[in-house]
Short mmCIF file of C-alpha atoms in Angstrom, two decimals:
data_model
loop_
_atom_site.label_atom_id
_atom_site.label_comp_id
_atom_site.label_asym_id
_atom_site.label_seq_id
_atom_site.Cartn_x
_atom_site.Cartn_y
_atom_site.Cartn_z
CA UNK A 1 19.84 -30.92 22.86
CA UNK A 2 21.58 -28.60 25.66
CA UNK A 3 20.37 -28.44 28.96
CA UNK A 4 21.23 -26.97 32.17
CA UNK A 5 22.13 -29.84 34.93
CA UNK A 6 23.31 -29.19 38.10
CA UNK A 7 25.48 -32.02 39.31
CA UNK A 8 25.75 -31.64 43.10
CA UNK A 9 25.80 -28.18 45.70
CA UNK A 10 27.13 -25.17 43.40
CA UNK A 11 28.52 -27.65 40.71
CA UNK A 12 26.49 -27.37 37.58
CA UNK A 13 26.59 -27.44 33.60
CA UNK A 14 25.60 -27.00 29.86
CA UNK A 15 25.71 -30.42 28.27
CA UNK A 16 24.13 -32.12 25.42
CA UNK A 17 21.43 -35.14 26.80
CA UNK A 18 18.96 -36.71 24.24
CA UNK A 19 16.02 -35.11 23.25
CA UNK A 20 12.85 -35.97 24.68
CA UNK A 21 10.65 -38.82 23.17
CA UNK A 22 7.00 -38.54 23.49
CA UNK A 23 5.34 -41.62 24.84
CA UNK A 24 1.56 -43.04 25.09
CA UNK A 25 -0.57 -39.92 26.83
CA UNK A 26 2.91 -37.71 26.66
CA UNK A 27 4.13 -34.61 24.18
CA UNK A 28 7.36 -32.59 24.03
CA UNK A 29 6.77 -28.99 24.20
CA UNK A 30 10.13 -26.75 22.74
CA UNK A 31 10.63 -24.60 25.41
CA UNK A 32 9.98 -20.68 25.13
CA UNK A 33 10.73 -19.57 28.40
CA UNK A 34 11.64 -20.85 31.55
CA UNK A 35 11.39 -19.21 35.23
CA UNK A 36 14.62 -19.31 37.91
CA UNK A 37 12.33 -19.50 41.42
CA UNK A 38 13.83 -20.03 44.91
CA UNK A 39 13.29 -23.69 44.78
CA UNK A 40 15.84 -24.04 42.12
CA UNK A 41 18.42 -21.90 44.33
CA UNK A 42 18.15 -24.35 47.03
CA UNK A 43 18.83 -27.27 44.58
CA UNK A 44 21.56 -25.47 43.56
CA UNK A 45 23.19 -25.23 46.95
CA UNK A 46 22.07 -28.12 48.27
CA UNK A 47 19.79 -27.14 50.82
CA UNK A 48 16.43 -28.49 49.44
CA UNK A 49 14.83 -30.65 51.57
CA UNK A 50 13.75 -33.52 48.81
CA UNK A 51 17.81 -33.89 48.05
CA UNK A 52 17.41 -34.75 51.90
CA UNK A 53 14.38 -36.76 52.24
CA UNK A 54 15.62 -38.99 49.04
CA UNK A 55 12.50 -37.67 46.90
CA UNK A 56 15.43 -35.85 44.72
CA UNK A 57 18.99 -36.51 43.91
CA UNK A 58 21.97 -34.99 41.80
CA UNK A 59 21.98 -34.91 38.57
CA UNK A 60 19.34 -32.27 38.90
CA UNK A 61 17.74 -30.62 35.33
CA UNK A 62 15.47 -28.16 36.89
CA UNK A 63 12.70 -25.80 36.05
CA UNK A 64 9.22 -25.94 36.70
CA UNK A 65 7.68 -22.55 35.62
CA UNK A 66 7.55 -22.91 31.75
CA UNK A 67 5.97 -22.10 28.19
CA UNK A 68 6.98 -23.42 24.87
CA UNK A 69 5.14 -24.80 21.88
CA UNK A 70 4.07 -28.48 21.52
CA UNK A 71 6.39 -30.37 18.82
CA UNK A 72 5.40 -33.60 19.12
CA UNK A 73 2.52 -35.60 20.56
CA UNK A 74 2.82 -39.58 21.59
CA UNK A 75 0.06 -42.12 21.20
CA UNK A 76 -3.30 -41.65 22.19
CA UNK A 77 -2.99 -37.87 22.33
CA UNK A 78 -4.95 -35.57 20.40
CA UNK A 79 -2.96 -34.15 17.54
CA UNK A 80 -4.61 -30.97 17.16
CA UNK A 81 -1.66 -29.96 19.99
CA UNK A 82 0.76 -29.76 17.95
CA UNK A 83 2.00 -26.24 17.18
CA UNK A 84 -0.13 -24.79 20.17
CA UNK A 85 1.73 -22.88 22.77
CA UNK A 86 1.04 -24.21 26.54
CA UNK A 87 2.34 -23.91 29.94
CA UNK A 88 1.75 -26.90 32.54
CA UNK A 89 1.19 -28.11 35.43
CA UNK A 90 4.24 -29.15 37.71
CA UNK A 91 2.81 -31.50 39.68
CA UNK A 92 2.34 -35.11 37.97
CA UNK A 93 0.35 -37.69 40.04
CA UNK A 94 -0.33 -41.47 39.13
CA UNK A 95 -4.22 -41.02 38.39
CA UNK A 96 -5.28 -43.91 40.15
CA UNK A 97 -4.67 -43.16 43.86
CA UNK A 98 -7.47 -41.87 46.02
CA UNK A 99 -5.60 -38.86 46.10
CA UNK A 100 -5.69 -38.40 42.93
CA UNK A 101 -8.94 -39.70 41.93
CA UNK A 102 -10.38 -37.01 44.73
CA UNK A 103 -8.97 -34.00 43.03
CA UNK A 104 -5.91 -33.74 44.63
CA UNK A 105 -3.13 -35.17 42.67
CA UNK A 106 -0.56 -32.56 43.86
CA UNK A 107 -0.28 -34.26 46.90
CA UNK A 108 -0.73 -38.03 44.95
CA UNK A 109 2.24 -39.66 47.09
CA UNK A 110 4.07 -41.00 44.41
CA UNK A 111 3.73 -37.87 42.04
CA UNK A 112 6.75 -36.60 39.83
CA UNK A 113 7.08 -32.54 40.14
CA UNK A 114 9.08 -31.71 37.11
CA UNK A 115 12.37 -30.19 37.50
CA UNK A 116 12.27 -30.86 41.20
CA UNK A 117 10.78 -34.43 42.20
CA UNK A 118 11.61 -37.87 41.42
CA UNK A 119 13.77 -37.40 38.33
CA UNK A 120 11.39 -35.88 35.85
CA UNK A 121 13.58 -33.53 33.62
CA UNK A 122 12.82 -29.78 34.01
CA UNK A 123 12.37 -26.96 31.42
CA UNK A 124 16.09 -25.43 31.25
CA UNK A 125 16.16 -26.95 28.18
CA UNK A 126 15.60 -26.58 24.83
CA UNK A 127 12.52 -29.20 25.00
CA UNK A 128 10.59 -31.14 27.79
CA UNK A 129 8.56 -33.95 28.36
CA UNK A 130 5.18 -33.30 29.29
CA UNK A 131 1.94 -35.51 30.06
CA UNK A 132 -0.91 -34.24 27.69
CA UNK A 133 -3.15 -33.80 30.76
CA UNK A 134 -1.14 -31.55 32.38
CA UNK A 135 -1.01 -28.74 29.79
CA UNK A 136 -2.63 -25.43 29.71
CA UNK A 137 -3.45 -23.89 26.43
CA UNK A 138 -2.22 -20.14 26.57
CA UNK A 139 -4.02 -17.68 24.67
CA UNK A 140 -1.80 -15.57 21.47
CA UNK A 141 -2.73 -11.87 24.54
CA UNK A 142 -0.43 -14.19 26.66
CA UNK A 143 3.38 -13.62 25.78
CA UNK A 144 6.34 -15.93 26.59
CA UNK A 145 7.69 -14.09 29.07
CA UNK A 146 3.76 -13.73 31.12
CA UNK A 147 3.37 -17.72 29.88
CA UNK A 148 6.47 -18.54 32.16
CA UNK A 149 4.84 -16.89 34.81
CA UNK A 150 1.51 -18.49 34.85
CA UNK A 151 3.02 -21.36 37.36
CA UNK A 152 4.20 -18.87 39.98
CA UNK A 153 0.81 -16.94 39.44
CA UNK A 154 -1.05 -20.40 39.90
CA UNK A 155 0.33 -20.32 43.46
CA UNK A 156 -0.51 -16.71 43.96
CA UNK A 157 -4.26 -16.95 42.71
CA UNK A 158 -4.67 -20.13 45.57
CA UNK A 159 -3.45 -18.19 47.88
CA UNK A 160 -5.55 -15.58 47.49
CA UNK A 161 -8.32 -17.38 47.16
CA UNK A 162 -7.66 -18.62 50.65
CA UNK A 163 -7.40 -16.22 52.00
CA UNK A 164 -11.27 -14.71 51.65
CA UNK A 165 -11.25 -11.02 51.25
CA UNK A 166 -13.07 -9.02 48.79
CA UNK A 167 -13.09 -6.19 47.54
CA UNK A 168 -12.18 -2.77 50.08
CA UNK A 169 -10.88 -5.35 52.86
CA UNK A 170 -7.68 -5.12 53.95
CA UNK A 171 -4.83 -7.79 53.14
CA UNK A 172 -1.28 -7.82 54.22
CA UNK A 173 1.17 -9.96 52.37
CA UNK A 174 4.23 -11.18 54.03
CA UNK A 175 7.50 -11.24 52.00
CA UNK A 176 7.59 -9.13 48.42
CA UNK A 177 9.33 -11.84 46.31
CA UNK A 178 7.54 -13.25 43.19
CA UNK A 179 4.93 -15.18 45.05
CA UNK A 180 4.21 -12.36 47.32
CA UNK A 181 3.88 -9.36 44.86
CA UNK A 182 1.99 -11.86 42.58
CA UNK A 183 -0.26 -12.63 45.06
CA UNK A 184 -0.60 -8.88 46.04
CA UNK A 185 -1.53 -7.54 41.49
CA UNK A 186 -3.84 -10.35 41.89
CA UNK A 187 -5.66 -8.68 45.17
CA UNK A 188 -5.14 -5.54 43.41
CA UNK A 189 -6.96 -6.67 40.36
CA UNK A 190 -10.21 -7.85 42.80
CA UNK A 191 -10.46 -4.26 44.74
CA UNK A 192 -8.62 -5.39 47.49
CA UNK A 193 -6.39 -2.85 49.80
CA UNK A 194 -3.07 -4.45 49.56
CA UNK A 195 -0.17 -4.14 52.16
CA UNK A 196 3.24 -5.79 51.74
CA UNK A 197 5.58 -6.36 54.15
CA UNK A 198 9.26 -7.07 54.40
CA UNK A 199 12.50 -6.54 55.52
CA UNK A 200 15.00 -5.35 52.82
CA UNK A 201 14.75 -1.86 51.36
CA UNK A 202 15.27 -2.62 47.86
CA UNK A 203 12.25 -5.23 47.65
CA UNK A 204 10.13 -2.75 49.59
CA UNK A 205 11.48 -0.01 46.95
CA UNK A 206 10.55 -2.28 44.42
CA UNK A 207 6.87 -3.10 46.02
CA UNK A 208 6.14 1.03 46.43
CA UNK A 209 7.32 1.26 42.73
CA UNK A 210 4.41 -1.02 41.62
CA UNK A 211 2.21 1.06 43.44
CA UNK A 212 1.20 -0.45 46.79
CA UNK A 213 1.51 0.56 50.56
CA UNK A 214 5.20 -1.43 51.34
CA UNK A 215 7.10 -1.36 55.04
CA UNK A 216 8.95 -3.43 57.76
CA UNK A 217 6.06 -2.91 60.47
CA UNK A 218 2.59 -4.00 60.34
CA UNK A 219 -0.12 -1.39 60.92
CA UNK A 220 -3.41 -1.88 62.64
CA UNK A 221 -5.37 -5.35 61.67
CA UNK A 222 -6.21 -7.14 58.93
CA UNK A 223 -9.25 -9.05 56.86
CA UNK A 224 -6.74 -11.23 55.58
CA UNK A 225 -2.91 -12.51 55.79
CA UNK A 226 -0.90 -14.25 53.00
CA UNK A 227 2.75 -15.01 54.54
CA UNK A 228 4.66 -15.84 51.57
CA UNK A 229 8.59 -15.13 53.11
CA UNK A 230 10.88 -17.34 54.81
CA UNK A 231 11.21 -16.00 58.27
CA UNK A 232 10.47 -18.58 60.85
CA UNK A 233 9.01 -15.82 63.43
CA UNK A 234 6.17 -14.75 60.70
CA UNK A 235 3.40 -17.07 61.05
CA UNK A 236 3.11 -16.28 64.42
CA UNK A 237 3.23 -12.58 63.41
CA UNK A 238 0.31 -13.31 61.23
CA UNK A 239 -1.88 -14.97 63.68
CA UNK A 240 -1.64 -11.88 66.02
CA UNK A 241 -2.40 -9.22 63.28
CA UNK A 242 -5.22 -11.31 61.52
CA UNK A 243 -8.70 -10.31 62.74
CA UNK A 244 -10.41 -12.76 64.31
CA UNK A 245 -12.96 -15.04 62.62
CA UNK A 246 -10.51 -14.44 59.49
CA UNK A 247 -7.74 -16.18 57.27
CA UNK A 248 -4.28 -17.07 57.47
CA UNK A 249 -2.62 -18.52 54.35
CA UNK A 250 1.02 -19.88 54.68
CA UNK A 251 3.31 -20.47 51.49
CA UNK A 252 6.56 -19.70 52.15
CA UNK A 253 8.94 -21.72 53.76
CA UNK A 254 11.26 -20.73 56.40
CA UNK A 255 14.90 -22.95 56.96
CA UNK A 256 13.66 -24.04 60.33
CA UNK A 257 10.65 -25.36 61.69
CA UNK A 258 8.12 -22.58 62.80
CA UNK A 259 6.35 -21.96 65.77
CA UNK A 260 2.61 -20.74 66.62
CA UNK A 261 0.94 -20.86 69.74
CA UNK A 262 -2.68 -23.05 68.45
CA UNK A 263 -4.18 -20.78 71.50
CA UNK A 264 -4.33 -17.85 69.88
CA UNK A 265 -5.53 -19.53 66.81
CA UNK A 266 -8.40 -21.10 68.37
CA UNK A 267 -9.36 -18.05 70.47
CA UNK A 268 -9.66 -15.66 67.09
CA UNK A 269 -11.62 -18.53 65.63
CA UNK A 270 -9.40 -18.77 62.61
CA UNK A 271 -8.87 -20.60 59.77
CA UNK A 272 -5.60 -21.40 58.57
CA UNK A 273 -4.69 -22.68 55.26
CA UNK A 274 -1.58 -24.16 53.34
CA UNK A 275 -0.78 -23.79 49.93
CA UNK A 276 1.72 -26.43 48.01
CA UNK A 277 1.29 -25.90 44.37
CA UNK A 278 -0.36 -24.11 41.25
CA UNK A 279 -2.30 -26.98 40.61
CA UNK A 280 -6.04 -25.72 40.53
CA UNK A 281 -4.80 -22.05 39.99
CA UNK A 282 -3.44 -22.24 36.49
CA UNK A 283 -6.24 -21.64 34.21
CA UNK A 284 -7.81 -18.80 36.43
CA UNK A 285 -4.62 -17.19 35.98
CA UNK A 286 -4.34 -17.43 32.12
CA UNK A 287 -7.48 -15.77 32.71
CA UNK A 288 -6.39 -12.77 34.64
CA UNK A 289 -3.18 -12.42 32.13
CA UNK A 290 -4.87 -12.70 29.22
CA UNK A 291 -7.86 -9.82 30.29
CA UNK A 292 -4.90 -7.77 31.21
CA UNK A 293 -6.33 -7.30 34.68
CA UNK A 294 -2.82 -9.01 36.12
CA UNK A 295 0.10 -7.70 34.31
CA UNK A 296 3.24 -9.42 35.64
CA UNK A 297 5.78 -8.81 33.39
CA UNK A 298 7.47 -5.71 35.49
CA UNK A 299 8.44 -9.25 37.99
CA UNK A 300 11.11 -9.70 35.72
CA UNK A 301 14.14 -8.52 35.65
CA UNK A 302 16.61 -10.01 32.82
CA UNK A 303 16.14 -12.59 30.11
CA UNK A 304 19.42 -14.89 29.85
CA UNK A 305 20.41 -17.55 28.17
CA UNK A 306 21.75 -21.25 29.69
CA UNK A 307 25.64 -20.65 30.15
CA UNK A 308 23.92 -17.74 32.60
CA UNK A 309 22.00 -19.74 34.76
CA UNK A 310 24.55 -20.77 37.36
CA UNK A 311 25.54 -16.88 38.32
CA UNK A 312 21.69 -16.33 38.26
CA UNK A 313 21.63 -18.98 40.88
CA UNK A 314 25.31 -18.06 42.94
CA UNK A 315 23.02 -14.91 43.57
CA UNK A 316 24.51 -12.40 41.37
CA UNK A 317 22.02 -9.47 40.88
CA UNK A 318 20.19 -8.73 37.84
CA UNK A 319 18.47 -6.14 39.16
CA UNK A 320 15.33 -5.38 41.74
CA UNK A 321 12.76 -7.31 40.44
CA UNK A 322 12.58 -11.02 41.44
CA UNK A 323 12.31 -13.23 38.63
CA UNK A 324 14.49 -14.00 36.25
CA UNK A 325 13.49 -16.06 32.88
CA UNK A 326 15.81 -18.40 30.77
CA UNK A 327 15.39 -18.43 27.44
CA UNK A 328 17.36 -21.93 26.17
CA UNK A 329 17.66 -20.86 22.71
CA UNK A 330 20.14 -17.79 23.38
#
């Protein structure tokens, strides 16, 4: 089957590898539709921190936000999942650490992240290798293109969660990339008063074109902050804007360590929380896609095909939305 593979920092290719083979507790899903997030830009120029830290190495197949349509199913696994379509989890721990026994196998120390972490082929392909327990059933009201999303809106639907506002209170969300404007329809779709900001004018364009309050300077206080960009001076930022007694959530990564001053967070009483993965988020946000209360699909800005990828990831624009979706039969 073809696959994308990048081969080392902006060296990458098509190329036939051997389809997948389902094993005991495993299926192969044909892949629909596959999401291009920053994760997979840093992989492509070499700047991801597992290719570092030895927890990733070149070849790379990548791809972690996915939907397809189970083909086959191995031993032991129900085969009523054939022919369903499904999205997954990316985050594959051993099931027998006390990590994972506790709930938490997204942080199971050993755990395979598909299309980013120890080896495990991702979904620019035309099929993938997936453990039965980590798929999702998607609903026929949830397209391809919003069933590729549901990974990326896992992550946005913990973060919110986090961060504990309801409905009328005020949120700000830090950085209007996927994550961010995902998290921000999702605080839309709960009454929230959402407020993005950022720094470049076309992503705040794009923000104030879905409708919400978008701008480079924060304004007054807030219930609630979500910092989901990659400037190292922002959590700070959001510790002195938060009001106190509040919530903090931190997702996005900056390229250098950050710094905070724990006074001020102990002072405002606050609670801060990280957020790593969808895990725990995915089926709430099936949910919210399939109700219609979270559309997502404006995110998006071009479909394309394989041979595409590697411009998609050299940063050539396909427009001002942030997403772009591979579809690996084209």
């Amino acid at each position: 089957m073809r696959a994308f593979v990048i081969t080392g920092p902006r060296s990458s290719a098509v190329v036939d590898v051997p389809e997948p083979v389902a094993g005991p507790g495993e299926v192969v899903v044909d892949v629909e539709r596959a999401g291009v997030c920053g994760t997979d830009v840093e992989f492509f120029t070499g700047e991801m921190a597992y290719l570092h830290s030895g927890d990733a190495a070149y070849p790379m197949r990548i791809g972690h936000e996915w939907c397809g349509v189970v083909a086959s199913v191995g031993p032991s696994v129900d085969p009523s999942w054939v022919g369903r379509r499904v999205t997954g989890d990316t985050m594959l721990g051993c099931s027998s650490c006390a990590r994972c026994l506790s709930g938490r196998q997204h942080l199971c120390a050993t755990r395979y992240e598909i299309g980013i972490r120890g080896g495990w082929p991702g979904a620019l392909a035309s099929s993938l290798l997936v453990p039965a327990r980590a798929l999702v059933p998607l609903p026929s009201t949830v397209d391809a293109t919003v069933g590729a999303l549901v990974e990326p809106g896992g992550n946005a639907l913990r973060a919110f969660r986090a961060a504990g506002v309801s409905s009328g209170e005020r949120l700000l969300v830090v950085g209007p990339g996927a994550i961010g404007l995902l998290v921000a329809l999702v605080a839309r779709s709960f009454g929230v008063d959402v407020h993005l900001l950022g720094v470049t004018r076309p992503s705040l364009e794009f923000a104030r074109s879905l409708g919400f309050h978008a701008s480079d300077t924060p304004s007054g206080s807030y219930d609630g902050v979500v910092d989901a960009s990659t400037g190292a001076g922002v959590p700070a930022l959001a510790l002195s804007v938060v009001e106190p007694g509040r919530r903090v959530v931190y997702i996005g990564l900056s390229g250098e360590p950050s710094m905070i001053d724990s006074r001020e967070l102990v002072f405002k009483d606050l609670t801060v929380t990280g957020i790593l993965s969808a895990s725990g988020g995915l089926a709430g946000m099936v949910d919210l896609y399939a109700s219609g209360a979270v559309d997502p699909r404006p995110l998006v800005a071009a479909t394309v095909g394989l041979e595409e990828v590697a411009d998609v990831l050299a940063g050539l624009s396909s427009g001002p939305a942030p997403k772009v979706h591979v579809d690996p039969g084209r």
